Tab-separated table of C-alpha atoms in Angstrom:
chain	number	residue	atom	x	y	z
A	4	MET	CA	78.058	-2.896	1.186
A	5	LYS	CA	76.256	0.173	0.034
A	6	SER	CA	73.623	-2.382	-2.079
A	7	VAL	CA	73.084	-3.988	1.063
A	8	LEU	CA	72.473	-1.130	3.241
A	9	THR	CA	70.060	0.385	0.187
A	10	ALA	CA	68.267	-3.130	0.230
A	11	THR	CA	67.664	-3.164	3.901
A	12	ILE	CA	66.279	0.297	4.155
A	13	ALA	CA	64.019	-0.333	1.498
A	14	ALA	CA	62.909	-3.172	3.135
A	15	LEU	CA	62.276	-1.691	6.492
A	16	THR	CA	60.548	1.293	4.577
A	17	LEU	CA	57.889	-1.169	3.284
A	18	GLY	CA	57.638	-3.173	6.632
A	19	LEU	CA	56.922	0.154	8.137
A	20	ALA	CA	54.595	0.799	5.319
A	21	GLY	CA	52.259	-1.922	6.057
A	22	PRO	CA	50.717	-4.085	3.446
A	23	ALA	CA	49.025	-2.401	0.314
A	24	LEU	CA	45.380	-1.404	0.582
A	25	ALA	CA	43.318	-3.029	-1.641
A	26	GLU	CA	41.487	-1.336	-4.484
A	27	TYR	CA	37.627	-1.168	-3.828
A	28	PRO	CA	35.547	-3.286	-4.554
A	29	GLU	CA	37.401	-6.456	-3.664
A	30	LYS	CA	34.301	-8.751	-2.106
A	31	PRO	CA	30.587	-8.939	-2.631
A	32	VAL	CA	28.458	-5.394	-1.902
A	33	SER	CA	25.155	-5.335	-0.623
A	34	PHE	CA	22.400	-2.728	-1.456
A	35	VAL	CA	20.231	-2.669	1.136
A	36	VAL	CA	16.497	-2.007	0.320
A	37	PRO	CA	14.200	-1.977	3.393
A	38	TRP	CA	11.246	-3.105	1.381
A	39	PRO	CA	9.740	-5.938	0.346
A	40	PRO	CA	10.657	-6.903	-3.267
A	41	GLY	CA	8.797	-5.591	-6.113
A	42	ASP	CA	8.102	-1.752	-5.928
A	43	LEU	CA	10.278	0.556	-8.040
A	44	GLU	CA	13.243	1.079	-5.521
A	45	ASP	CA	13.759	-2.445	-5.445
A	46	VAL	CA	13.528	-2.891	-9.381
A	47	LEU	CA	15.582	-0.075	-10.156
A	48	THR	CA	18.435	-1.009	-7.201
A	49	ARG	CA	18.745	-4.313	-8.646
A	50	MET	CA	19.708	-2.804	-11.679
A	51	ILE	CA	22.098	-1.069	-9.974
A	52	ALA	CA	23.665	-3.973	-8.647
A	53	GLU	CA	23.633	-6.055	-11.700
A	54	ASP	CA	25.675	-3.161	-13.663
A	55	PHE	CA	27.944	-2.637	-10.495
A	56	GLN	CA	28.989	-6.437	-10.718
A	57	THR	CA	29.452	-6.180	-14.490
A	58	GLU	CA	31.651	-3.142	-14.043
A	59	TYR	CA	33.599	-4.408	-11.286
A	60	GLY	CA	33.505	-8.062	-11.109
A	61	VAL	CA	32.647	-8.571	-7.910
A	62	ALA	CA	29.116	-10.101	-6.381
A	63	ALA	CA	26.689	-7.799	-5.932
A	64	ALA	CA	22.919	-7.866	-4.908
A	65	VAL	CA	19.897	-6.310	-3.234
A	66	VAL	CA	19.079	-7.384	-0.079
A	67	ASN	CA	15.425	-7.018	1.178
A	68	LYS	CA	15.108	-6.008	4.956
A	69	PRO	CA	11.295	-5.124	5.704
A	70	GLY	CA	10.577	-3.371	8.342
A	71	GLY	CA	6.728	-3.767	9.376
A	72	GLY	CA	5.514	-1.142	11.053
A	73	GLY	CA	9.004	0.359	11.347
A	74	GLY	CA	9.371	1.417	8.234
A	75	PRO	CA	12.632	1.835	6.595
A	76	PHE	CA	14.419	2.360	9.591
A	77	PRO	CA	15.303	-1.350	10.555
A	78	GLY	CA	17.067	-1.690	7.323
A	79	ALA	CA	18.627	1.574	7.789
A	80	ILE	CA	20.412	0.499	11.025
A	81	ASP	CA	22.001	-2.260	9.425
A	82	VAL	CA	23.333	0.237	6.901
A	83	ALA	CA	24.517	2.691	9.718
A	84	THR	CA	26.110	0.109	11.720
A	85	ALA	CA	27.905	-1.624	9.002
A	86	PRO	CA	31.621	-0.519	8.647
A	87	ALA	CA	31.830	2.610	6.599
A	88	ASP	CA	33.617	1.189	3.569
A	89	GLY	CA	30.865	1.317	0.805
A	90	TYR	CA	30.105	-2.765	0.793
A	91	THR	CA	26.684	-1.980	2.581
A	92	ILE	CA	25.122	0.430	0.661
A	93	GLY	CA	21.457	2.005	1.554
A	94	SER	CA	18.592	2.486	-0.901
A	95	PHE	CA	16.514	4.630	0.864
A	96	VAL	CA	12.975	6.697	1.033
A	97	PRO	CA	13.206	10.577	2.075
A	98	ALA	CA	12.645	9.741	6.088
A	99	VAL	CA	16.029	7.784	6.473
A	100	ALA	CA	17.767	11.300	5.811
A	101	LEU	CA	15.023	13.640	7.309
A	102	ILE	CA	13.752	12.432	10.209
A	103	GLY	CA	15.795	9.028	11.216
A	104	HIS	CA	18.198	10.737	13.453
A	105	GLU	CA	15.377	12.241	15.190
A	106	ILE	CA	12.561	9.482	16.101
A	107	GLY	CA	14.613	8.042	18.931
A	108	ILE	CA	16.595	5.388	17.416
A	109	PRO	CA	20.260	5.315	18.916
A	110	GLU	CA	21.949	3.632	15.877
A	111	LEU	CA	20.679	6.711	13.316
A	112	ALA	CA	21.777	9.646	15.559
A	113	PRO	CA	23.352	11.939	14.872
A	114	GLU	CA	22.795	12.066	10.954
A	115	LYS	CA	24.734	9.026	9.925
A	116	PHE	CA	24.135	9.207	6.037
A	117	ASP	CA	25.555	11.093	2.861
A	118	PRO	CA	24.033	11.056	-0.537
A	119	ILE	CA	25.970	9.450	-3.155
A	120	GLY	CA	22.680	10.335	-5.257
A	121	ILE	CA	18.880	10.322	-5.512
A	122	PHE	CA	17.669	8.198	-8.686
A	123	LEU	CA	13.772	8.209	-8.437
A	124	THR	CA	10.586	10.105	-7.730
A	125	TYR	CA	7.619	7.640	-6.923
A	126	PRO	CA	4.420	8.265	-8.617
A	127	PHE	CA	3.040	8.091	-4.806
A	128	VAL	CA	-0.801	8.322	-4.742
A	129	ILE	CA	-3.601	8.058	-2.286
A	130	ALA	CA	-5.897	5.887	-3.651
A	131	THR	CA	-9.042	3.945	-3.206
A	132	SER	CA	-11.482	1.100	-4.039
A	133	GLY	CA	-13.548	1.621	-7.354
A	134	ASN	CA	-16.430	1.319	-5.800
A	135	ALA	CA	-15.812	3.885	-2.628
A	136	PRO	CA	-18.481	6.837	-2.333
A	137	TYR	CA	-15.904	9.651	-3.226
A	138	SER	CA	-13.808	10.451	-6.037
A	139	ASN	CA	-11.848	12.954	-5.115
A	140	MET	CA	-10.266	14.422	-2.008
A	141	GLU	CA	-13.119	16.982	-1.428
A	142	GLU	CA	-15.734	14.381	-1.626
A	143	LEU	CA	-13.467	12.041	0.898
A	144	ALA	CA	-13.085	15.102	3.361
A	145	ALA	CA	-16.959	15.554	3.300
A	146	TYR	CA	-17.635	11.559	3.637
A	147	ALA	CA	-14.901	11.263	6.243
A	148	LYS	CA	-16.697	13.580	8.637
A	149	ASP	CA	-19.824	11.490	9.332
A	150	ASN	CA	-18.102	8.066	8.456
A	151	ASP	CA	-15.247	6.001	9.494
A	152	VAL	CA	-12.553	5.693	6.768
A	153	VAL	CA	-9.441	3.705	7.738
A	154	LEU	CA	-6.120	4.744	6.363
A	155	GLY	CA	-3.100	2.239	5.278
A	156	HIS	CA	0.605	3.338	5.057
A	157	PHE	CA	4.003	2.449	5.405
A	158	GLY	CA	4.839	3.539	8.477
A	159	ASP	CA	3.329	6.746	10.916
A	160	VAL	CA	6.681	8.797	11.046
A	161	LEU	CA	7.075	8.417	6.832
A	162	THR	CA	6.854	11.771	5.021
A	163	PRO	CA	3.859	10.408	2.691
A	164	THR	CA	2.178	9.197	5.730
A	165	GLN	CA	2.871	12.646	7.620
A	166	VAL	CA	1.698	14.636	4.270
A	167	THR	CA	-1.201	12.636	4.184
A	168	LYS	CA	-2.318	13.094	7.284
A	169	ALA	CA	-1.418	16.589	7.054
A	170	LEU	CA	-3.856	17.123	3.968
A	171	ALA	CA	-6.742	15.666	6.530
A	172	ALA	CA	-5.727	18.202	8.938
A	173	ASN	CA	-5.863	21.226	6.560
A	174	MET	CA	-9.104	19.377	4.900
A	175	ASP	CA	-10.977	19.612	8.594
A	176	PHE	CA	-11.386	15.687	8.626
A	177	GLU	CA	-9.873	13.047	10.568
A	178	TRP	CA	-8.919	9.500	9.629
A	179	ALA	CA	-10.885	6.750	11.872
A	180	ALA	CA	-7.922	4.830	12.166
A	181	ASP	CA	-4.497	4.199	10.412
A	182	ALA	CA	-2.203	1.225	10.060
A	183	ALA	CA	1.333	0.337	8.950
A	184	PHE	CA	1.704	-2.472	5.988
A	185	ASP	CA	4.868	-3.781	4.364
A	186	ALA	CA	2.936	-3.635	1.002
A	187	LEU	CA	-0.130	-1.699	-0.031
A	188	ASP	CA	-1.653	-3.015	-3.204
A	189	CYS	CA	-4.565	-4.288	-5.009
A	190	ASN	CA	-5.509	-6.688	-2.067
A	191	THR	CA	-5.087	-4.493	0.747
A	192	LEU	CA	-7.953	-2.459	-0.799
A	193	ALA	CA	-9.709	-5.684	-1.944
A	194	SER	CA	-9.757	-7.302	1.807
A	195	GLY	CA	-10.975	-4.019	3.056
A	196	ASP	CA	-7.712	-4.068	5.385
A	197	ALA	CA	-7.631	-0.207	4.356
A	198	ASP	CA	-10.286	2.076	2.843
A	199	VAL	CA	-7.874	4.256	1.825
A	200	ILE	CA	-3.820	3.461	1.179
A	201	ASN	CA	-0.899	5.801	0.484
A	202	THR	CA	1.220	3.830	-1.749
A	203	THR	CA	2.743	3.895	-5.170
A	204	LEU	CA	1.292	3.768	-8.521
A	205	GLN	CA	3.536	0.885	-9.432
A	206	LEU	CA	1.695	-1.355	-6.516
A	207	ILE	CA	-1.707	-0.828	-8.041
A	208	LEU	CA	-1.155	-0.782	-11.668
A	209	PRO	CA	-2.380	-4.513	-11.980
A	210	CYS	CA	-5.654	-3.226	-10.708
A	211	LEU	CA	-5.731	0.329	-11.667
A	212	ASP	CA	-9.085	-0.182	-13.545
A	213	GLN	CA	-10.852	-1.069	-10.450
A	214	VAL	CA	-9.577	1.663	-8.362
A	215	LYS	CA	-9.704	5.597	-7.855
A	216	VAL	CA	-6.500	7.647	-7.300
A	217	LEU	CA	-7.664	10.824	-5.375
A	218	VAL	CA	-4.398	12.395	-5.465
A	219	ALA	CA	-0.489	12.039	-6.573
A	220	ILE	CA	1.851	13.122	-4.176
A	221	THR	CA	4.202	14.314	-7.157
A	222	GLY	CA	5.819	17.469	-7.877
A	223	GLU	CA	3.895	17.316	-11.335
A	224	ARG	CA	0.985	15.118	-12.647
A	225	ILE	CA	1.866	11.550	-13.622
A	226	THR	CA	1.531	10.397	-16.952
A	227	LYS	CA	-0.272	7.236	-16.090
A	228	ILE	CA	-2.950	9.257	-14.523
A	229	PRO	CA	-2.762	12.663	-15.882
A	230	GLU	CA	-6.581	13.567	-14.804
A	231	THR	CA	-5.631	13.095	-11.192
A	232	PRO	CA	-4.123	16.199	-9.554
A	233	THR	CA	-0.745	16.635	-7.745
A	234	ILE	CA	-0.725	17.377	-3.697
A	235	GLY	CA	0.666	20.960	-4.541
A	236	GLU	CA	-2.745	21.561	-6.626
A	237	VAL	CA	-4.778	20.492	-3.874
A	238	ASP	CA	-2.879	21.886	-1.034
A	239	PRO	CA	0.076	24.440	-1.928
A	240	THR	CA	1.616	24.353	1.228
A	241	LEU	CA	2.247	20.729	1.250
A	242	ASN	CA	4.211	20.512	-2.134
A	243	ILE	CA	6.370	18.037	-2.079
A	244	ALA	CA	7.784	14.752	-4.095
A	245	LEU	CA	9.017	11.219	-2.652
A	246	TRP	CA	12.277	10.176	-3.761
A	247	ASN	CA	14.993	7.238	-3.611
A	248	GLY	CA	18.396	7.597	-3.327
A	249	LEU	CA	21.755	5.526	-2.664
A	250	PHE	CA	23.171	6.526	0.799
A	251	VAL	CA	26.667	5.618	2.442
A	252	THR	CA	27.888	6.161	6.113
A	253	LYS	CA	29.615	9.511	6.372
A	254	ASP	CA	33.077	8.280	6.807
A	255	THR	CA	33.076	6.295	3.621
A	256	PRO	CA	36.121	7.301	1.287
A	257	ALA	CA	35.409	9.769	-1.549
A	258	ASP	CA	36.944	7.426	-4.081
A	259	VAL	CA	34.371	4.675	-2.698
A	260	ARG	CA	31.548	7.131	-3.268
A	261	ALA	CA	33.092	8.079	-6.727
A	262	LYS	CA	32.869	4.483	-7.914
A	263	ILE	CA	29.518	3.397	-6.944
A	264	ALA	CA	28.131	6.804	-8.113
A	265	ALA	CA	29.811	6.192	-12.015
A	266	VAL	CA	27.440	2.939	-12.020
A	267	ALA	CA	24.569	4.324	-10.334
A	268	GLU	CA	24.498	7.236	-13.089
A	269	LYS	CA	24.875	4.991	-16.013
A	270	THR	CA	22.336	2.846	-14.930
A	271	MET	CA	19.473	5.516	-14.603
A	272	LYS	CA	20.484	6.685	-18.117
A	273	SER	CA	20.039	3.042	-19.684
A	274	ASP	CA	17.285	2.331	-21.847
A	275	ARG	CA	15.995	-0.101	-19.467
A	276	ALA	CA	15.782	2.000	-16.641
A	277	GLN	CA	14.157	4.654	-18.705
A	278	LYS	CA	11.380	2.074	-19.895
A	279	VAL	CA	10.529	1.269	-16.280
A	280	ALA	CA	9.738	5.186	-15.981
A	281	ALA	CA	7.735	5.115	-19.127
A	282	GLU	CA	5.750	2.225	-17.916
A	283	THR	CA	5.023	2.999	-14.447
A	284	GLY	CA	4.704	6.995	-14.783
A	285	ALA	CA	7.933	7.558	-12.157
A	286	LEU	CA	10.656	9.961	-12.834
A	287	VAL	CA	13.994	7.776	-13.391
A	288	TYR	CA	17.156	10.361	-13.495
A	289	TRP	CA	20.390	10.743	-11.607
A	290	LYS	CA	21.302	13.716	-9.056
A	291	ASN	CA	24.600	13.684	-7.442
A	292	ALA	CA	25.413	14.316	-4.241
A	293	GLU	CA	25.474	18.247	-4.445
A	294	GLU	CA	22.224	18.229	-5.614
A	295	SER	CA	20.815	15.604	-3.603
A	296	THR	CA	21.880	17.349	-0.729
A	297	ALA	CA	20.053	20.519	-1.570
A	298	VAL	CA	16.741	18.244	-2.633
A	299	ILE	CA	17.256	16.862	1.128
A	300	GLU	CA	17.728	20.471	2.658
A	301	ALA	CA	14.214	21.789	0.768
A	302	ASP	CA	12.654	18.846	1.890
A	303	LYS	CA	13.474	19.602	5.736
A	304	ALA	CA	11.816	22.746	5.104
A	305	THR	CA	8.327	21.180	3.846
A	306	LEU	CA	8.430	18.866	6.497
A	307	ALA	CA	8.383	21.927	9.256
A	308	THR	CA	5.045	23.014	7.508
A	309	VAL	CA	3.905	19.343	7.666
A	310	GLY	CA	4.519	19.388	11.538
A	311	ALA	CA	2.872	23.039	11.769
A	312	ALA	CA	-0.399	21.503	10.556
A	313	LEU	CA	-0.278	17.957	12.656
A	314	GLU	CA	0.532	19.938	15.642
């Protein structure tokens, strides 16, 4: 009788506890890259997805969701509105974390994301065609006072665009017009769609001998173009670098975050990821969640300076 009672109690206890929770991950994982394929964040995030699949034995893939003039924000909305379970991970540039919650997009407000970690500093540059009648920012500023110069960028509210416009304001010239593009590469300059482009060195490497790089929006000079000054050298008030990192929504469990971070850190330290850095001039590394949060807070302060320059 006692054994029957014990078994009955055990069965009831199990029933009340409900089914055991499956261990993450148990189904396919998506890494949302809100840009077309081919740039550095795409290349490196694909490496993370490959290693994630190998490590945990589930399908993992990059999903490219370009936003056109909306920049990374349509892709960020997809991550923000997905369940907070680690199966939809964002690979985001600074603007998503810095201003995404402040620009009137209901799905992104209040702040929706926490960093898993930052893994890339872009070799972001301001470049023009090789036959342009200016070779540095000072010459561009003088030329633009009497001539129309059109700027191409990835989106008006994005950090590199805002920094580029603030630099123009501080140098006392205006862009005649500007436009957003999904991709800014050799073809953009060759076609005349823009006179000056705000892009990554990766996208103009194929025609680097046919373009002029006027300034690097980086914290230190890019090894591929060591003669090009940084934004901080041209204007110390705008000293900022452009990065990319992995983000999840705030309710994502800690153990899930830890599993994503473990793979990403290992990937960024791998020989193949460091080879990308050597070939492109990018900085490839791993900053954990705490370190990444500190970077984001510092960048918010710099953006306040940028905003003041644009008022």
